[in-house]
Amino acid sequence: MIRIWVVMALLAGGGWWAYQHYFAKETAVAEAAPGPQGPPGGMPVEAEKIVEQKLAREIIAVGSLRSDESVKLSAEIGGRVSAIRFTEGQAVERGAVLFELEDSVLQAELAQSRASLTLSQRNAARSADLFSKGLVSARERDEAAAKLALDEASVKLAEARLDKTRIRAPFAGIAGLRLISPGAYVQPGDTLVALEALQTLKADFRLSEAALSVVSVGQILNLEVDAYPGQTFAGKVYAIDPGLAVETRSIGLRARVPNAQGKLRPGLFARVKLIIAQKDQAITVAEQAVFPQGEQHFVYTIENGAAAMKPVGIGQRQDGRVEIVSGLKAGDTVITAGLQKIGPGAPVTAINLAAPAEKPKS
């Protein structure tokens, strides 16, 4: 409002010459005043200063998680379930008895075999003594020894059959939901419960054949799952499939992912970022700072308060950033927003890099 009154007064008192003189003086004062990244009055833009940082070269893939070890336990012999010795969903140790089958018949067979073995041991010892005295033939001595060996084998067989009535955990893990109840009769091969080893999980994923030359055992990866948004889980490749899938021309990789906290579960869908290389001094800029013209890419930098268009070579894109492999150096100021309002040589002001105003001295 004050400026409008000044203009009216100038036009009334001094005419057009006074009006031009006033605004020329005002413009000169404004241009002389210093400002961040150029004189005030330049087009306001947002910018960032380039700082070298570590950058990992990654290959993105999708995969799934599986247990380090997984098995569906079943009975090797038929029988009636007499006891269940575990709690569903709880950890069990290797060798722990999970199911017991009714074993009275097998216990009797073992006792019978042991009794026969005891008699065979005595007969074999007696035959050997009599043979040494010439009272029995070698054939009688050999028959007694053979009977002893047969009864020893019968005892071992009975013990093995009896042991199969105890269904044990082949490794330490988490017992799943059981599929049978005490008193149920099971046939050989019937699934009783699943057992999963979850302390470490395996991540399976596939890459195109073009990646074959850059992947190797021991490479680090980071994966994300929808169940825990924003969290990453580290792993390491330990095996590469020796052959490619004929249908997709892709190669399979498998990594181990520590799961000490038990957050991850088999079957989860995973987004995998495989690190195949790492630079210690890389330059990156925001994706929106880079624009194409023909087959070349460019950015605007701020030099002496004006926009300068520079050609750049770009590398990989990652998390909203673009790697710059040529054309920029650490310390350069790159315009990241407001590009559509400027051109080469246009005066600009980086509003987000402006120094805070000094407090008035008291």
Tab-separated table of N, CA and C in Angstrom, residues 148-311:
chain	number	residue	atom	x	y	z
A	148	LEU	N	24.420	-119.013	18.661
A	148	LEU	CA	24.697	-117.841	19.490
A	148	LEU	C	24.649	-116.562	18.648
A	149	ALA	N	25.270	-116.599	17.489
A	149	ALA	CA	25.275	-115.420	16.617
A	149	ALA	C	23.866	-115.080	16.151
A	150	LEU	N	23.067	-116.106	15.837
A	150	LEU	CA	21.692	-115.875	15.394
A	150	LEU	C	20.856	-115.229	16.492
A	151	ASP	N	21.022	-115.697	17.719
A	151	ASP	CA	20.249	-115.120	18.827
A	151	ASP	C	20.709	-113.697	19.153
A	152	GLU	N	21.993	-113.425	18.975
A	152	GLU	CA	22.466	-112.052	19.178
A	152	GLU	C	21.816	-111.115	18.163
A	153	ALA	N	21.715	-111.577	16.916
A	153	ALA	CA	21.062	-110.764	15.886
A	153	ALA	C	19.578	-110.600	16.173
A	154	SER	N	18.945	-111.628	16.705
A	154	SER	CA	17.525	-111.539	17.033
A	154	SER	C	17.264	-110.501	18.114
A	155	VAL	N	18.178	-110.411	19.081
A	155	VAL	CA	18.037	-109.402	20.140
A	155	VAL	C	18.159	-107.998	19.545
A	156	LYS	N	19.149	-107.810	18.676
A	156	LYS	CA	19.322	-106.489	18.060
A	156	LYS	C	18.110	-106.107	17.220
A	157	LEU	N	17.527	-107.108	16.525
A	157	LEU	CA	16.347	-106.842	15.718
A	157	LEU	C	15.161	-106.461	16.594
A	158	ALA	N	14.990	-107.162	17.679
A	158	ALA	CA	13.889	-106.846	18.596
A	158	ALA	C	14.073	-105.466	19.217
A	159	GLU	N	15.309	-105.128	19.555
A	159	GLU	CA	15.587	-103.803	20.121
A	159	GLU	C	15.299	-102.707	19.091
A	160	ALA	N	15.659	-102.951	17.825
A	160	ALA	CA	15.410	-101.965	16.781
A	160	ALA	C	13.914	-101.767	16.559
A	161	ARG	N	13.155	-102.854	16.566
A	161	ARG	CA	11.710	-102.728	16.401
A	161	ARG	C	11.097	-101.963	17.566
A	162	LEU	N	11.563	-102.248	18.752
A	162	LEU	CA	11.048	-101.553	19.928
A	162	LEU	C	11.387	-100.065	19.875
A	163	ASP	N	12.587	-99.753	19.404
A	163	ASP	CA	12.999	-98.351	19.331
A	163	ASP	C	12.121	-97.559	18.369
A	164	LYS	N	11.559	-98.219	17.368
A	164	LYS	CA	10.720	-97.517	16.394
A	164	LYS	C	9.376	-97.120	16.974
A	165	THR	N	9.061	-97.601	18.173
A	165	THR	CA	7.841	-97.135	18.839
A	165	THR	C	8.058	-95.781	19.509
A	166	ARG	N	9.270	-95.294	19.504
A	166	ARG	CA	9.589	-93.966	20.036
A	166	ARG	C	9.960	-93.067	18.858
A	167	ILE	N	9.139	-92.097	18.558
A	167	ILE	CA	9.372	-91.198	17.418
A	167	ILE	C	10.050	-89.954	17.949
A	168	ARG	N	11.294	-89.726	17.540
A	168	ARG	CA	12.143	-88.680	18.117
A	168	ARG	C	12.363	-87.540	17.129
A	169	ALA	N	12.769	-86.395	17.687
A	169	ALA	CA	13.105	-85.221	16.864
A	169	ALA	C	14.484	-85.426	16.249
A	170	PRO	N	14.615	-85.388	14.927
A	170	PRO	CA	15.923	-85.597	14.302
A	170	PRO	C	16.858	-84.395	14.449
A	171	PHE	N	16.310	-83.240	14.816
A	171	PHE	CA	17.127	-82.040	15.036
A	171	PHE	C	16.349	-81.111	15.962
A	172	ALA	N	17.049	-80.143	16.532
A	172	ALA	CA	16.389	-79.165	17.398
A	172	ALA	C	15.560	-78.215	16.555
A	173	GLY	N	14.350	-77.916	17.011
A	173	GLY	CA	13.493	-77.025	16.241
A	173	GLY	C	12.193	-76.730	16.961
A	174	ILE	N	11.234	-76.220	16.200
A	174	ILE	CA	9.920	-75.890	16.727
A	174	ILE	C	8.923	-76.917	16.210
A	175	ALA	N	8.212	-77.547	17.138
A	175	ALA	CA	7.199	-78.522	16.744
A	175	ALA	C	5.952	-77.799	16.273
A	176	GLY	N	5.381	-78.291	15.192
A	176	GLY	CA	4.177	-77.677	14.648
A	176	GLY	C	2.923	-78.190	15.316
A	177	LEU	N	1.824	-78.180	14.578
A	177	LEU	CA	0.532	-78.642	15.087
A	177	LEU	C	0.387	-80.127	14.789
A	178	ARG	N	0.164	-80.919	15.838
A	178	ARG	CA	0.058	-82.367	15.626
A	178	ARG	C	-1.237	-82.720	14.931
A	179	LEU	N	-1.182	-83.797	14.175
A	179	LEU	CA	-2.319	-84.217	13.356
A	179	LEU	C	-3.045	-85.429	13.920
A	180	ILE	N	-2.583	-85.964	15.031
A	180	ILE	CA	-3.235	-87.138	15.622
A	180	ILE	C	-3.368	-86.923	17.137
A	181	SER	N	-4.167	-87.775	17.740
A	181	SER	CA	-4.409	-87.703	19.191
A	181	SER	C	-4.004	-89.014	19.847
A	182	PRO	N	-3.799	-89.025	21.168
A	182	PRO	CA	-3.497	-90.280	21.858
A	182	PRO	C	-4.609	-91.304	21.617
A	183	GLY	N	-4.208	-92.537	21.379
A	183	GLY	CA	-5.171	-93.601	21.108
A	183	GLY	C	-5.402	-93.850	19.637
A	184	ALA	N	-4.947	-92.934	18.781
A	184	ALA	CA	-5.141	-93.113	17.343
A	184	ALA	C	-4.210	-94.209	16.827
A	185	TYR	N	-4.688	-94.945	15.855
A	185	TYR	CA	-3.851	-95.967	15.219
A	185	TYR	C	-3.234	-95.348	13.972
A	186	VAL	N	-1.913	-95.461	13.850
A	186	VAL	CA	-1.216	-94.865	12.711
A	186	VAL	C	-0.598	-95.977	11.861
A	187	GLN	N	-0.568	-95.711	10.583
A	187	GLN	CA	0.063	-96.609	9.632
A	187	GLN	C	1.466	-96.078	9.305
A	188	PRO	N	2.352	-96.935	8.829
A	188	PRO	CA	3.677	-96.452	8.424
A	188	PRO	C	3.559	-95.363	7.360
A	189	GLY	N	4.236	-94.245	7.566
A	189	GLY	CA	4.207	-93.143	6.621
A	189	GLY	C	3.194	-92.067	6.931
A	190	ASP	N	2.279	-92.321	7.868
A	190	ASP	CA	1.308	-91.289	8.228
A	190	ASP	C	2.026	-90.094	8.864
A	191	THR	N	1.685	-88.879	8.414
A	191	THR	CA	2.288	-87.673	8.974
A	191	THR	C	1.700	-87.399	10.353
A	192	LEU	N	2.596	-87.166	11.321
A	192	LEU	CA	2.176	-86.916	12.696
A	192	LEU	C	2.306	-85.442	13.074
A	193	VAL	N	3.429	-84.824	12.723
A	193	VAL	CA	3.665	-83.424	13.050
A	193	VAL	C	4.824	-82.915	12.196
A	194	ALA	N	4.845	-81.615	11.950
A	194	ALA	CA	5.966	-80.989	11.231
A	194	ALA	C	6.948	-80.423	12.250
A	195	LEU	N	8.221	-80.468	11.895
A	195	LEU	CA	9.278	-79.922	12.742
A	195	LEU	C	10.112	-78.975	11.898
A	196	GLU	N	10.293	-77.727	12.380
A	196	GLU	CA	11.014	-76.703	11.637
A	196	GLU	C	12.159	-76.151	12.475
A	197	ALA	N	13.346	-76.055	11.874
A	197	ALA	CA	14.488	-75.402	12.506
A	197	ALA	C	14.496	-73.943	12.080
A	198	LEU	N	14.302	-73.007	13.034
A	198	LEU	CA	14.102	-71.602	12.700
A	198	LEU	C	15.187	-70.675	13.205
A	199	GLN	N	16.205	-71.183	13.871
A	199	GLN	CA	17.277	-70.310	14.349
A	199	GLN	C	17.961	-69.598	13.186
A	200	THR	N	18.047	-70.296	12.078
A	200	THR	CA	18.551	-69.723	10.827
A	200	THR	C	17.594	-70.128	9.718
A	201	LEU	N	17.273	-69.178	8.840
A	201	LEU	CA	16.408	-69.488	7.709
A	201	LEU	C	17.211	-69.441	6.413
A	202	LYS	N	16.647	-70.029	5.386
A	202	LYS	CA	17.238	-69.983	4.057
A	202	LYS	C	16.385	-69.085	3.180
A	203	ALA	N	17.041	-68.243	2.400
A	203	ALA	CA	16.349	-67.381	1.434
A	203	ALA	C	16.683	-67.872	0.035
A	204	ASP	N	15.669	-68.290	-0.702
A	204	ASP	CA	15.839	-68.744	-2.081
A	204	ASP	C	15.366	-67.647	-3.036
A	205	PHE	N	16.188	-67.313	-4.029
A	205	PHE	CA	15.792	-66.338	-5.038
A	205	PHE	C	16.521	-66.640	-6.337
A	206	ARG	N	16.034	-66.027	-7.428
A	206	ARG	CA	16.594	-66.301	-8.745
A	206	ARG	C	16.974	-64.985	-9.417
A	207	LEU	N	18.041	-65.030	-10.219
A	207	LEU	CA	18.514	-63.884	-10.987
A	207	LEU	C	18.627	-64.281	-12.459
A	208	SER	N	18.602	-63.289	-13.316
A	208	SER	CA	18.724	-63.573	-14.740
A	208	SER	C	20.132	-64.062	-15.055
A	209	GLU	N	20.272	-64.710	-16.185
A	209	GLU	CA	21.555	-65.268	-16.578
A	209	GLU	C	22.622	-64.188	-16.736
A	210	ALA	N	22.217	-62.930	-16.969
A	210	ALA	CA	23.180	-61.838	-17.114
A	210	ALA	C	23.962	-61.583	-15.835
A	211	ALA	N	23.404	-62.013	-14.694
A	211	ALA	CA	24.063	-61.778	-13.402
A	211	ALA	C	25.066	-62.868	-13.044
A	212	LEU	N	25.179	-63.888	-13.884
A	212	LEU	CA	26.025	-65.025	-13.545
A	212	LEU	C	27.474	-64.628	-13.291
A	213	SER	N	27.985	-63.654	-14.034
A	213	SER	CA	29.395	-63.277	-13.913
A	213	SER	C	29.697	-62.430	-12.683
A	214	VAL	N	28.661	-61.915	-12.005
A	214	VAL	CA	28.923	-61.007	-10.880
A	214	VAL	C	28.466	-61.573	-9.538
A	215	VAL	N	27.878	-62.759	-9.522
A	215	VAL	CA	27.453	-63.346	-8.256
A	215	VAL	C	28.467	-64.384	-7.797
A	216	SER	N	28.570	-64.527	-6.484
A	216	SER	CA	29.508	-65.504	-5.927
A	216	SER	C	29.093	-65.852	-4.508
A	217	VAL	N	29.563	-66.985	-4.049
A	217	VAL	CA	29.307	-67.409	-2.676
A	217	VAL	C	29.995	-66.434	-1.720
A	218	GLY	N	29.297	-66.102	-0.631
A	218	GLY	CA	29.849	-65.186	0.361
A	218	GLY	C	29.331	-63.766	0.249
A	219	GLN	N	28.599	-63.440	-0.826
A	219	GLN	CA	28.075	-62.083	-0.975
A	219	GLN	C	26.971	-61.810	0.052
A	220	ILE	N	26.922	-60.555	0.505
A	220	ILE	CA	25.962	-60.144	1.511
A	220	ILE	C	24.672	-59.684	0.831
A	221	LEU	N	23.554	-59.922	1.488
A	221	LEU	CA	22.279	-59.424	0.994
A	221	LEU	C	21.459	-58.866	2.153
A	222	ASN	N	20.529	-58.003	1.810
A	222	ASN	CA	19.544	-57.482	2.754
A	222	ASN	C	18.168	-57.787	2.199
A	223	LEU	N	17.283	-58.226	3.064
A	223	LEU	CA	15.939	-58.539	2.585
A	223	LEU	C	14.893	-57.880	3.475
A	224	GLU	N	13.740	-57.641	2.895
A	224	GLU	CA	12.603	-57.049	3.586
A	224	GLU	C	11.394	-57.948	3.395
A	225	VAL	N	10.528	-57.980	4.410
A	225	VAL	CA	9.287	-58.745	4.338
A	225	VAL	C	8.137	-57.841	4.748
A	226	ASP	N	6.957	-58.112	4.217
A	226	ASP	CA	5.794	-57.270	4.505
A	226	ASP	C	5.396	-57.333	5.965
A	227	ALA	N	5.737	-58.415	6.648
A	227	ALA	CA	5.340	-58.556	8.045
A	227	ALA	C	6.020	-57.528	8.948
A	228	TYR	N	7.199	-57.035	8.544
A	228	TYR	CA	7.938	-56.057	9.338
A	228	TYR	C	8.376	-54.907	8.437
A	229	PRO	N	7.447	-54.019	8.083
A	229	PRO	CA	7.794	-52.911	7.181
A	229	PRO	C	8.856	-52.016	7.797
A	230	GLY	N	9.814	-51.610	6.967
A	230	GLY	CA	10.873	-50.721	7.429
A	230	GLY	C	12.064	-51.429	8.034
A	231	GLN	N	11.976	-52.727	8.281
A	231	GLN	CA	13.092	-53.488	8.848
A	231	GLN	C	13.797	-54.276	7.748
A	232	THR	N	15.100	-54.403	7.896
A	232	THR	CA	15.883	-55.223	6.972
A	232	THR	C	16.575	-56.331	7.742
A	233	PHE	N	16.778	-57.449	7.088
A	233	PHE	CA	17.425	-58.606	7.684
A	233	PHE	C	18.593	-58.999	6.787
A	234	ALA	N	19.758	-59.133	7.391
A	234	ALA	CA	20.969	-59.424	6.622
A	234	ALA	C	21.162	-60.927	6.472
A	235	GLY	N	21.777	-61.304	5.367
A	235	GLY	CA	22.100	-62.707	5.125
A	235	GLY	C	23.336	-62.822	4.263
A	236	LYS	N	23.731	-64.063	3.979
A	236	LYS	CA	24.929	-64.304	3.166
A	236	LYS	C	24.672	-65.491	2.244
A	237	VAL	N	25.031	-65.316	0.974
A	237	VAL	CA	24.870	-66.383	-0.017
A	237	VAL	C	25.848	-67.518	0.310
A	238	TYR	N	25.333	-68.748	0.377
A	238	TYR	CA	26.215	-69.885	0.647
A	238	TYR	C	26.161	-70.948	-0.447
A	239	ALA	N	25.228	-70.828	-1.383
A	239	ALA	CA	25.149	-71.833	-2.447
A	239	ALA	C	24.542	-71.223	-3.700
A	240	ILE	N	25.070	-71.634	-4.855
A	240	ILE	CA	24.555	-71.217	-6.157
A	240	ILE	C	24.254	-72.470	-6.965
A	241	ASP	N	23.063	-72.530	-7.504
A	241	ASP	CA	22.664	-73.692	-8.299
A	241	ASP	C	23.612	-73.833	-9.492
A	242	PRO	N	24.176	-75.024	-9.703
A	242	PRO	CA	25.137	-75.180	-10.807
A	242	PRO	C	24.518	-75.070	-12.191
A	243	GLY	N	23.202	-75.254	-12.288
A	243	GLY	CA	22.555	-75.182	-13.598
A	243	GLY	C	21.500	-74.093	-13.642
A	244	LEU	N	21.226	-73.575	-14.837
A	244	LEU	CA	20.193	-72.567	-15.027
A	244	LEU	C	18.865	-73.232	-15.361
A	245	ALA	N	17.777	-72.596	-14.949
A	245	ALA	CA	16.448	-73.088	-15.300
A	245	ALA	C	16.224	-72.903	-16.797
A	246	VAL	N	15.880	-73.959	-17.484
A	246	VAL	CA	15.727	-73.904	-18.939
A	246	VAL	C	14.570	-72.990	-19.325
A	247	GLU	N	13.477	-73.012	-18.556
A	247	GLU	CA	12.288	-72.241	-18.930
A	247	GLU	C	12.531	-70.740	-18.803
A	248	THR	N	13.226	-70.309	-17.749
A	248	THR	CA	13.387	-68.873	-17.485
A	248	THR	C	14.802	-68.359	-17.705
A	249	ARG	N	15.748	-69.252	-17.980
A	249	ARG	CA	17.150	-68.864	-18.141
A	249	ARG	C	17.629	-68.066	-16.924
A	250	SER	N	17.262	-68.533	-15.748
A	250	SER	CA	17.651	-67.856	-14.511
A	250	SER	C	18.451	-68.803	-13.644
A	251	ILE	N	19.225	-68.218	-12.742
A	251	ILE	CA	20.074	-68.999	-11.859
A	251	ILE	C	19.573	-68.868	-10.428
A	252	GLY	N	19.569	-69.969	-9.713
A	252	GLY	CA	19.071	-69.980	-8.339
A	252	GLY	C	20.184	-69.775	-7.336
A	253	LEU	N	19.904	-68.960	-6.318
A	253	LEU	CA	20.847	-68.714	-5.234
A	253	LEU	C	20.154	-68.990	-3.907
A	254	ARG	N	20.942	-69.371	-2.929
A	254	ARG	CA	20.402	-69.635	-1.588
A	254	ARG	C	21.307	-68.988	-0.551
A	255	ALA	N	20.683	-68.282	0.386
A	255	ALA	CA	21.432	-67.580	1.437
A	255	ALA	C	20.913	-68.006	2.801
A	256	ARG	N	21.769	-67.885	3.789
A	256	ARG	CA	21.361	-68.109	5.178
A	256	ARG	C	21.104	-66.759	5.842
A	257	VAL	N	19.990	-66.680	6.564
A	257	VAL	CA	19.596	-65.443	7.239
A	257	VAL	C	19.424	-65.747	8.725
A	258	PRO	N	20.267	-65.197	9.609
A	258	PRO	CA	20.108	-65.436	11.052
A	258	PRO	C	18.729	-64.985	11.527
A	259	ASN	N	18.152	-65.770	12.426
A	259	ASN	CA	16.796	-65.490	12.907
A	259	ASN	C	16.707	-65.748	14.400
A	260	ALA	N	17.698	-65.214	15.141
A	260	ALA	CA	17.779	-65.479	16.576
A	260	ALA	C	16.541	-64.983	17.315
A	261	GLN	N	15.933	-63.886	16.868
A	261	GLN	CA	14.753	-63.345	17.532
A	261	GLN	C	13.464	-64.044	17.108
A	262	GLY	N	13.551	-64.892	16.118
A	262	GLY	CA	12.383	-65.665	15.699
A	262	GLY	C	11.312	-64.868	14.987
A	263	LYS	N	11.670	-63.710	14.421
A	263	LYS	CA	10.664	-62.903	13.724
A	263	LYS	C	10.259	-63.510	12.386
A	264	LEU	N	11.223	-64.047	11.664
A	264	LEU	CA	10.948	-64.560	10.325
A	264	LEU	C	10.343	-65.955	10.384
A	265	ARG	N	9.567	-66.278	9.376
A	265	ARG	CA	8.906	-67.578	9.301
A	265	ARG	C	9.046	-68.148	7.893
A	266	PRO	N	9.103	-69.473	7.775
A	266	PRO	CA	9.175	-70.096	6.453
A	266	PRO	C	7.940	-69.737	5.630
A	267	GLY	N	8.156	-69.519	4.343
A	267	GLY	CA	7.061	-69.212	3.442
A	267	GLY	C	6.841	-67.735	3.206
A	268	LEU	N	7.508	-66.856	3.980
A	268	LEU	CA	7.331	-65.429	3.780
A	268	LEU	C	7.905	-64.991	2.429
A	269	PHE	N	7.206	-64.082	1.772
A	269	PHE	CA	7.707	-63.462	0.552
A	269	PHE	C	8.751	-62.421	0.926
A	270	ALA	N	9.873	-62.391	0.229
A	270	ALA	CA	10.976	-61.491	0.583
A	270	ALA	C	11.435	-60.700	-0.631
A	271	ARG	N	11.725	-59.423	-0.398
A	271	ARG	CA	12.382	-58.578	-1.400
A	271	ARG	C	13.864	-58.548	-1.081
A	272	VAL	N	14.671	-59.005	-2.010
A	272	VAL	CA	16.094	-59.226	-1.772
A	272	VAL	C	16.918	-58.157	-2.487
A	273	LYS	N	17.901	-57.611	-1.780
A	273	LYS	CA	18.883	-56.711	-2.375
A	273	LYS	C	20.256	-57.351	-2.192
A	274	LEU	N	20.787	-57.886	-3.276
A	274	LEU	CA	22.076	-58.574	-3.239
A	274	LEU	C	23.186	-57.572	-3.535
A	275	ILE	N	24.126	-57.424	-2.610
A	275	ILE	CA	25.235	-56.482	-2.773
A	275	ILE	C	26.347	-57.185	-3.554
A	276	ILE	N	26.627	-56.673	-4.756
A	276	ILE	CA	27.651	-57.307	-5.584
A	276	ILE	C	28.932	-56.482	-5.647
A	277	ALA	N	28.879	-55.219	-5.197
A	277	ALA	CA	30.067	-54.365	-5.169
A	277	ALA	C	29.784	-53.192	-4.249
A	278	GLN	N	30.847	-52.517	-3.823
A	278	GLN	CA	30.673	-51.366	-2.939
A	278	GLN	C	31.745	-50.323	-3.213
A	279	LYS	N	31.317	-49.061	-3.355
A	279	LYS	CA	32.230	-47.943	-3.543
A	279	LYS	C	32.317	-47.148	-2.245
A	280	ASP	N	33.537	-46.741	-1.892
A	280	ASP	CA	33.717	-45.956	-0.677
A	280	ASP	C	33.532	-44.467	-0.915
A	281	GLN	N	33.730	-44.000	-2.155
A	281	GLN	CA	33.611	-42.574	-2.454
A	281	GLN	C	32.745	-42.393	-3.693
A	282	ALA	N	31.454	-42.494	-3.483
A	282	ALA	CA	30.501	-42.359	-4.580
A	282	ALA	C	29.746	-41.037	-4.459
A	283	ILE	N	29.256	-40.552	-5.597
A	283	ILE	CA	28.465	-39.325	-5.645
A	283	ILE	C	27.061	-39.690	-6.098
A	284	THR	N	26.068	-39.248	-5.334
A	284	THR	CA	24.675	-39.471	-5.702
A	284	THR	C	23.899	-38.171	-5.580
A	285	VAL	N	22.841	-38.057	-6.366
A	285	VAL	CA	21.928	-36.910	-6.287
A	285	VAL	C	20.509	-37.446	-6.299
A	286	ALA	N	19.575	-36.586	-5.899
A	286	ALA	CA	18.165	-36.966	-5.939
A	286	ALA	C	17.736	-37.230	-7.378
A	287	GLU	N	16.862	-38.207	-7.571
A	287	GLU	CA	16.424	-38.579	-8.926
A	287	GLU	C	15.835	-37.395	-9.693
A	288	GLN	N	15.103	-36.538	-8.988
A	288	GLN	CA	14.443	-35.434	-9.676
A	288	GLN	C	15.417	-34.371	-10.155
A	289	ALA	N	16.687	-34.442	-9.718
A	289	ALA	CA	17.674	-33.462	-10.167
A	289	ALA	C	18.199	-33.780	-11.562
A	290	VAL	N	18.008	-35.002	-12.026
A	290	VAL	CA	18.553	-35.443	-13.317
A	290	VAL	C	17.445	-35.419	-14.364
A	291	PHE	N	17.731	-34.834	-15.520
A	291	PHE	CA	16.747	-34.802	-16.604
A	291	PHE	C	17.441	-35.130	-17.922
A	292	PRO	N	16.736	-35.798	-18.823
A	292	PRO	CA	17.345	-36.191	-20.099
A	292	PRO	C	17.095	-35.162	-21.195
A	293	GLN	N	18.035	-35.097	-22.111
A	293	GLN	CA	17.869	-34.386	-23.371
A	293	GLN	C	18.510	-35.239	-24.443
A	294	GLY	N	17.661	-35.824	-25.279
A	294	GLY	CA	18.171	-36.794	-26.245
A	294	GLY	C	18.679	-38.020	-25.518
A	295	GLU	N	19.894	-38.408	-25.819
A	295	GLU	CA	20.487	-39.576	-25.167
A	295	GLU	C	21.390	-39.186	-24.002
A	296	GLN	N	21.477	-37.902	-23.683
A	296	GLN	CA	22.361	-37.416	-22.622
A	296	GLN	C	21.530	-37.011	-21.407
A	297	HIS	N	22.135	-37.142	-20.225
A	297	HIS	CA	21.499	-36.700	-18.984
A	297	HIS	C	22.201	-35.444	-18.481
A	298	PHE	N	21.415	-34.565	-17.830
A	298	PHE	CA	21.950	-33.294	-17.355
A	298	PHE	C	21.466	-33.025	-15.936
A	299	VAL	N	22.175	-32.117	-15.260
A	299	VAL	CA	21.732	-31.534	-13.994
A	299	VAL	C	22.013	-30.035	-14.058
A	300	TYR	N	21.331	-29.287	-13.198
A	300	TYR	CA	21.640	-27.876	-13.019
A	300	TYR	C	22.441	-27.720	-11.727
A	301	THR	N	23.578	-27.046	-11.820
A	301	THR	CA	24.332	-26.671	-10.637
A	301	THR	C	24.226	-25.161	-10.460
A	302	ILE	N	24.581	-24.697	-9.268
A	302	ILE	CA	24.575	-23.262	-8.992
A	302	ILE	C	26.018	-22.783	-8.952
A	303	GLU	N	26.345	-21.860	-9.843
A	303	GLU	CA	27.685	-21.294	-9.920
A	303	GLU	C	27.572	-19.771	-9.969
A	304	ASN	N	28.137	-19.119	-8.939
A	304	ASN	CA	28.093	-17.651	-8.853
A	304	ASN	C	26.665	-17.120	-8.920
A	305	GLY	N	25.765	-17.834	-8.258
A	305	GLY	CA	24.385	-17.372	-8.178
A	305	GLY	C	23.548	-17.638	-9.399
A	306	ALA	N	24.078	-18.370	-10.374
A	306	ALA	CA	23.320	-18.647	-11.598
A	306	ALA	C	23.289	-20.139	-11.869
A	307	ALA	N	22.261	-20.565	-12.609
A	307	ALA	CA	22.114	-21.977	-12.954
A	307	ALA	C	23.044	-22.326	-14.107
A	308	ALA	N	23.748	-23.456	-13.960
A	308	ALA	CA	24.628	-23.953	-15.015
A	308	ALA	C	24.227	-25.378	-15.339
A	309	MET	N	23.935	-25.628	-16.606
A	309	MET	CA	23.518	-26.975	-17.022
A	309	MET	C	24.748	-27.804	-17.357
A	310	LYS	N	24.863	-28.977	-16.687
A	310	LYS	CA	26.042	-29.818	-16.878
A	310	LYS	C	25.640	-31.217	-17.299
A	311	PRO	N	26.323	-31.780	-18.312
A	311	PRO	CA	26.068	-33.180	-18.669
A	311	PRO	C	26.695	-34.105	-17.627
